[in-house]
Coordinates of C-alpha atoms in Angstrom, one line a residue:
X1415 CA 0.0 -0.1 -0.2
X1416 CA 3.1 2.5 0.0
X1417 CA 2.7 3.2 -3.7
X1418 CA -1.6 4.1 -3.1
X1419 CA -0.5 6.6 -0.4
X1420 CA 2.5 7.9 -2.4
X1421 CA -0.1 8.9 -4.7
X1422 CA -2.5 10.3 -2.8
X1423 CA 0.2 12.4 -1.6
X1424 CA 1.5 13.7 -5.0
X1425 CA -2.6 14.5 -5.4
X1426 CA -3.1 16.7 -2.4
X1427 CA 0.0 18.5 -2.2
X1428 CA 0.7 20.3 0.6
X1429 CA 3.8 21.3 3.0
X1430 CA 3.0 18.1 5.1
X1431 CA 2.0 15.8 1.9
X1432 CA 5.8 17.5 0.5
X1433 CA 7.5 16.2 3.8
X1434 CA 6.3 13.0 4.2
X1435 CA 7.3 12.4 -0.3
X1436 CA 10.7 13.8 0.6
X1437 CA 11.2 11.3 3.7
X1438 CA 10.0 8.3 1.7
X1439 CA 12.3 9.0 -1.4
X1440 CA 15.2 10.0 0.7
X1441 CA 14.6 6.5 2.9
X1442 CA 14.2 4.6 -0.2
X1443 CA 17.3 5.0 -1.7
X1444 CA 19.2 5.1 1.8
X1445 CA 17.9 1.8 2.8
X1446 CA 19.1 0.3 -0.8
X1447 CA 22.7 1.3 -0.5
X1448 CA 22.6 0.0 3.5
X1449 CA 20.4 -2.8 4.4
X1450 CA 20.6 -1.4 7.8
X1451 CA 18.8 1.7 7.1
X1452 CA 15.2 -0.6 7.1
X1453 CA 14.8 0.8 10.4
X1454 CA 14.8 4.5 9.0
X1455 CA 12.3 3.2 6.2
X1456 CA 10.2 1.0 8.4
X1457 CA 8.6 4.4 10.2
X1458 CA 7.8 6.0 6.4
X1459 CA 6.4 2.6 5.0
X1460 CA 3.9 2.3 8.0
X1461 CA 2.9 6.0 7.5
X1462 CA 2.4 5.7 3.9
X1463 CA 0.6 2.5 4.0
X1464 CA -2.0 4.0 6.7
X1465 CA -2.6 7.2 4.1
X1466 CA -3.1 4.9 1.2
X1467 CA -5.5 2.3 3.5
X1468 CA -7.0 5.0 5.1
X1469 CA -7.9 6.8 1.8
X1470 CA -9.3 4.2 0.0
X1471 CA -11.6 3.3 2.8
X1472 CA -12.6 6.8 2.9
X1473 CA -13.2 7.4 -0.3
X1474 CA -15.4 3.8 -1.4
X1475 CA -17.1 3.7 2.3
X1476 CA -18.9 6.9 0.6
X1477 CA -20.1 4.9 -2.0
X1478 CA -21.8 2.6 -0.3
X1479 CA -25.4 2.7 0.3
X1480 CA -27.1 2.9 3.4
X1481 CA -30.9 1.7 4.3
X1482 CA -31.9 5.5 4.2
X1483 CA -34.1 6.5 1.6
X1484 CA -32.5 9.4 -0.1
X1485 CA -34.9 11.8 -2.1
X1486 CA -34.5 11.2 -5.7
X1487 CA -33.6 15.0 -6.8
X1488 CA -32.4 15.3 -10.4
X1489 CA -28.6 15.6 -9.0
X1490 CA -29.0 12.3 -7.6
X1491 CA -30.6 11.0 -10.5
X1492 CA -27.5 11.9 -13.0
X1493 CA -25.3 10.6 -10.4
X1494 CA -27.0 7.1 -10.1
X1495 CA -27.2 6.8 -14.2
X1496 CA -23.4 8.0 -14.3
X1497 CA -22.3 5.5 -11.8
X1498 CA -25.0 2.4 -11.9
X1499 CA -23.4 0.2 -9.8
X1500 CA -21.3 2.5 -7.4
X1501 CA -22.2 0.8 -4.3
X1502 CA -21.3 -2.7 -5.3
X1503 CA -17.9 -1.7 -6.4
X1504 CA -17.6 0.1 -3.4
X1505 CA -18.1 -3.1 -1.5
X1506 CA -16.2 -5.1 -3.1
X1507 CA -13.2 -3.1 -2.8
X1508 CA -13.7 -2.6 0.9
X1509 CA -14.0 -6.3 1.4
X1510 CA -11.1 -6.6 -0.7
X1511 CA -9.0 -3.9 1.8
X1512 CA -10.5 -5.9 4.6
X1513 CA -9.4 -9.4 3.8
X1514 CA -5.6 -7.8 2.7
X1515 CA -5.5 -6.3 6.3
X1516 CA -7.2 -9.5 7.9
X1517 CA -3.8 -11.6 5.9
X1518 CA -1.3 -9.1 6.8
X1519 CA -2.3 -9.8 10.5
X1520 CA -1.7 -13.8 10.3
X1521 CA 1.7 -12.9 8.0
X1522 CA 3.2 -10.7 10.4
X1523 CA 2.2 -13.3 13.1
X1524 CA 3.9 -16.1 11.3
X1525 CA 7.0 -13.7 10.5
X1526 CA 7.2 -12.9 14.3
X1527 CA 6.9 -16.9 15.4
X1528 CA 9.4 -17.9 13.2
X1529 CA 12.2 -15.1 12.0
X1530 CA 12.3 -12.9 15.4
X1531 CA 11.2 -15.1 18.4
X1532 CA 14.8 -17.1 18.6
X1533 CA 17.5 -14.7 20.4
X1534 CA 20.4 -13.8 18.2
X1535 CA 22.3 -15.8 20.4
X1536 CA 20.5 -19.2 20.2
X1537 CA 20.0 -19.8 16.5
X1538 CA 17.3 -22.2 14.7
X1539 CA 17.5 -24.0 11.3
X1540 CA 15.9 -26.7 9.5
X1541 CA 17.5 -30.1 8.6
X1542 CA 17.5 -31.5 5.4
X1543 CA 14.7 -34.0 7.0
X1544 CA 12.9 -30.8 8.1
X1545 CA 13.6 -31.3 11.8
X1546 CA 14.1 -28.4 13.8
X1547 CA 18.2 -27.9 14.5
X1548 CA 19.1 -25.0 17.4
X1549 CA 22.6 -24.1 17.7
X1550 CA 23.8 -23.0 21.1
X1551 CA 27.6 -23.1 20.3
X1552 CA 27.4 -18.8 21.0
X1553 CA 26.0 -19.1 24.3
X1554 CA 28.1 -21.8 24.9
X1555 CA 31.5 -20.6 24.1
X1556 CA 30.7 -17.0 25.8
X1557 CA 29.8 -18.7 29.2
X1558 CA 33.0 -21.4 29.0
X1559 CA 34.9 -17.5 28.8
X1560 CA 33.0 -15.9 31.5
X1561 CA 33.7 -19.0 33.9
X1562 CA 37.0 -20.4 32.6
X1563 CA 39.4 -17.0 32.0
X1564 CA 41.1 -14.0 34.7
X1565 CA 38.2 -11.7 34.9
X1566 CA 41.0 -8.9 33.3
X1567 CA 41.3 -11.1 30.1
X1568 CA 41.1 -9.6 27.1
X1569 CA 39.6 -11.4 23.8
X1570 CA 40.5 -10.9 20.4
X1571 CA 37.4 -12.3 17.8
X1572 CA 36.1 -10.4 15.0
X1573 CA 34.1 -7.6 15.7
X1574 CA 30.7 -9.2 14.6
X1575 CA 31.0 -11.0 18.4
X1576 CA 32.1 -7.7 20.3
X1577 CA 28.9 -6.9 22.0
X1578 CA 28.0 -10.4 22.9
X1579 CA 31.1 -11.0 24.6
X1580 CA 31.1 -8.0 26.2
X1581 CA 27.5 -8.4 27.9
X1582 CA 27.4 -12.7 27.9
X1583 CA 31.1 -13.6 29.2
X1584 CA 31.2 -9.9 30.6
X1585 CA 35.3 -9.8 29.1
X1586 CA 37.3 -6.8 27.7
X1587 CA 37.4 -7.0 23.6
X1588 CA 39.1 -5.3 21.3
X1589 CA 36.6 -4.4 18.3
X1590 CA 33.1 -5.0 18.6
X1591 CA 30.0 -3.8 16.4
X1592 CA 30.9 0.0 16.2
X1593 CA 33.0 -0.6 13.5
X1594 CA 34.2 3.3 13.3
X1595 CA 37.4 2.6 14.1
X1596 CA 38.5 1.0 11.3
X1597 CA 42.6 1.0 11.7
X1598 CA 42.0 -1.4 14.6
X1599 CA 39.8 -4.1 12.9
X1600 CA 42.5 -4.0 9.7
X1601 CA 45.1 -5.0 12.7
X1602 CA 43.1 -7.7 13.8
X1603 CA 41.8 -8.9 11.0
X1604 CA 45.7 -8.6 9.9
X1605 CA 46.6 -11.1 13.2
X1606 CA 43.6 -13.3 11.7
X1607 CA 44.9 -13.5 7.7
X1608 CA 48.4 -13.7 8.8
X1609 CA 50.8 -16.8 9.7
X1610 CA 51.4 -17.8 13.0
X1611 CA 54.5 -16.2 13.9
X1612 CA 53.4 -12.7 12.3
X1613 CA 49.9 -13.4 14.5
X1614 CA 51.7 -14.0 17.5
X1615 CA 54.1 -10.9 17.4
X1616 CA 50.5 -8.7 16.7
X1617 CA 48.2 -10.2 19.7
X1618 CA 51.5 -9.5 21.6
X1619 CA 51.4 -6.1 20.7
X1620 CA 47.7 -5.9 21.2
X1621 CA 48.1 -7.5 24.3
X1622 CA 45.6 -10.5 24.0
X1623 CA 45.5 -13.6 26.7
X1624 CA 42.4 -15.6 24.1
X1625 CA 41.6 -15.8 20.6
X1626 CA 38.2 -16.4 19.8
X1627 CA 37.2 -18.1 16.2
X1628 CA 34.1 -19.5 15.3
X1629 CA 33.7 -22.5 12.7
X1630 CA 30.4 -24.4 11.8
X1631 CA 31.8 -27.3 9.8
X1632 CA 31.2 -29.7 12.3
X1633 CA 26.9 -28.3 12.7
X1634 CA 27.0 -27.1 9.2
X1635 CA 26.7 -23.4 10.6
X1636 CA 27.4 -21.4 7.6
X1637 CA 28.1 -17.7 8.7
X1638 CA 31.2 -18.7 10.7
X1639 CA 34.5 -17.1 10.7
X1640 CA 35.9 -18.9 7.6
X1641 CA 32.8 -17.5 5.5
X1642 CA 33.9 -13.9 7.1
X1643 CA 37.1 -14.7 6.5
X1644 CA 37.5 -12.9 2.9
X1645 CA 36.8 -9.8 4.6
X1646 CA 39.1 -10.3 7.3
X1647 CA 41.2 -10.3 4.5
X1648 CA 40.0 -7.6 2.4
X1649 CA 40.3 -5.1 5.9
X1650 CA 42.9 -6.2 7.0
X1651 CA 44.6 -5.2 3.6
X1652 CA 43.5 -2.0 3.5
X1653 CA 46.0 -0.5 5.8
X1654 CA 49.5 0.3 5.4
X1655 CA 50.9 -2.4 8.2
X1656 CA 48.9 -4.9 6.1
X1657 CA 50.6 -4.2 2.8
X1658 CA 51.7 -8.3 3.1
X1659 CA 48.3 -9.4 3.2
X1660 CA 47.2 -9.8 -0.8
X1661 CA 43.5 -11.1 -1.5
X1662 CA 44.6 -13.0 -4.5
X1663 CA 47.1 -15.0 -2.3
X1664 CA 44.1 -16.2 -0.6
X1665 CA 42.0 -18.2 -3.8
X1666 CA 43.3 -21.5 -5.2
X1667 CA 45.2 -22.3 -8.2
X1668 CA 41.6 -21.9 -10.4
X1669 CA 40.7 -18.7 -8.6
X1670 CA 38.2 -20.1 -5.8
X1671 CA 37.9 -19.5 -2.2
X1672 CA 38.6 -23.3 -0.4
X1673 CA 39.8 -24.3 3.0
X1674 CA 40.1 -28.2 1.4
X1675 CA 43.3 -29.5 -0.3
X1676 CA 43.3 -27.2 -2.9
X1677 CA 43.6 -24.3 -1.2
X1678 CA 46.2 -22.0 -1.2
X1679 CA 49.5 -21.6 0.9
X1680 CA 48.2 -18.2 2.5
X1681 CA 45.1 -19.7 3.3
X1682 CA 46.4 -22.7 4.9
X1683 CA 49.1 -21.2 6.5
X1684 CA 46.9 -18.4 8.3
X1685 CA 46.1 -18.2 11.8
X1686 CA 42.2 -17.6 11.3
X1687 CA 41.9 -21.4 9.5
X1688 CA 44.5 -23.2 11.8
X1689 CA 42.2 -22.1 14.5
X1690 CA 39.1 -23.2 12.6
X1691 CA 40.1 -26.1 11.4
X1692 CA 42.6 -28.0 13.7
X1693 CA 41.2 -26.0 16.8
X1694 CA 44.8 -24.5 17.6
X1695 CA 47.9 -22.7 16.5
X1696 CA 51.3 -23.8 17.7

């Protein structure tokens, strides 16, 4: 209903409608540029849809004949002749809108139960046989760090897990989801993408006590650090300190991103790969 609301705003231009139109257009553009700005788009989508539904219902509700007898004036007769079945058309349109709103309520309930009921710490998925699979590894990892590491321990991980580590494990982290310090994130990416000897030097520089690497190969979790590793390489090589990191060195001889026996030497020797595949570095 967003286009309908936009149409009605263009049809009756006023200061308020112009403001809503500008808000809509800019929100759509920036939400298309960055998916996180969908949060900015959501309010105006609701407002414009409300305008569209309200105006549509108001327009057609007036054409539904009531039980009251209207005097048959010349004007009424002429209007009825020009629009002979206006009451029936209006009834159909109001019914369609009512069905649309009812199905939308059921759809929202389903989406809420399926997509938004699980917290981001505990993930749920469906297996090939349709059974529900629960990924509780994040909570268990944060719980282990909380009860098995010193309170002043410093944890190095990719920035995705920063806020969760702080809240769930109550430990100091190097980078978090507030990604304003690209240089610091690049340093972590260099430690992950470099061979052990170089990574150890960077970790000593950053005063790291523990390294957290998420690997989903055993459980079938696809959004692990191996999946994100290319971004560690790209961000790690974006600063002068990471000039030795070249994205092309981490592709196989056929130009593919692999972690199996066909992977490149740089991929095999990187600290992130060794932590994920072997569980440790020497």
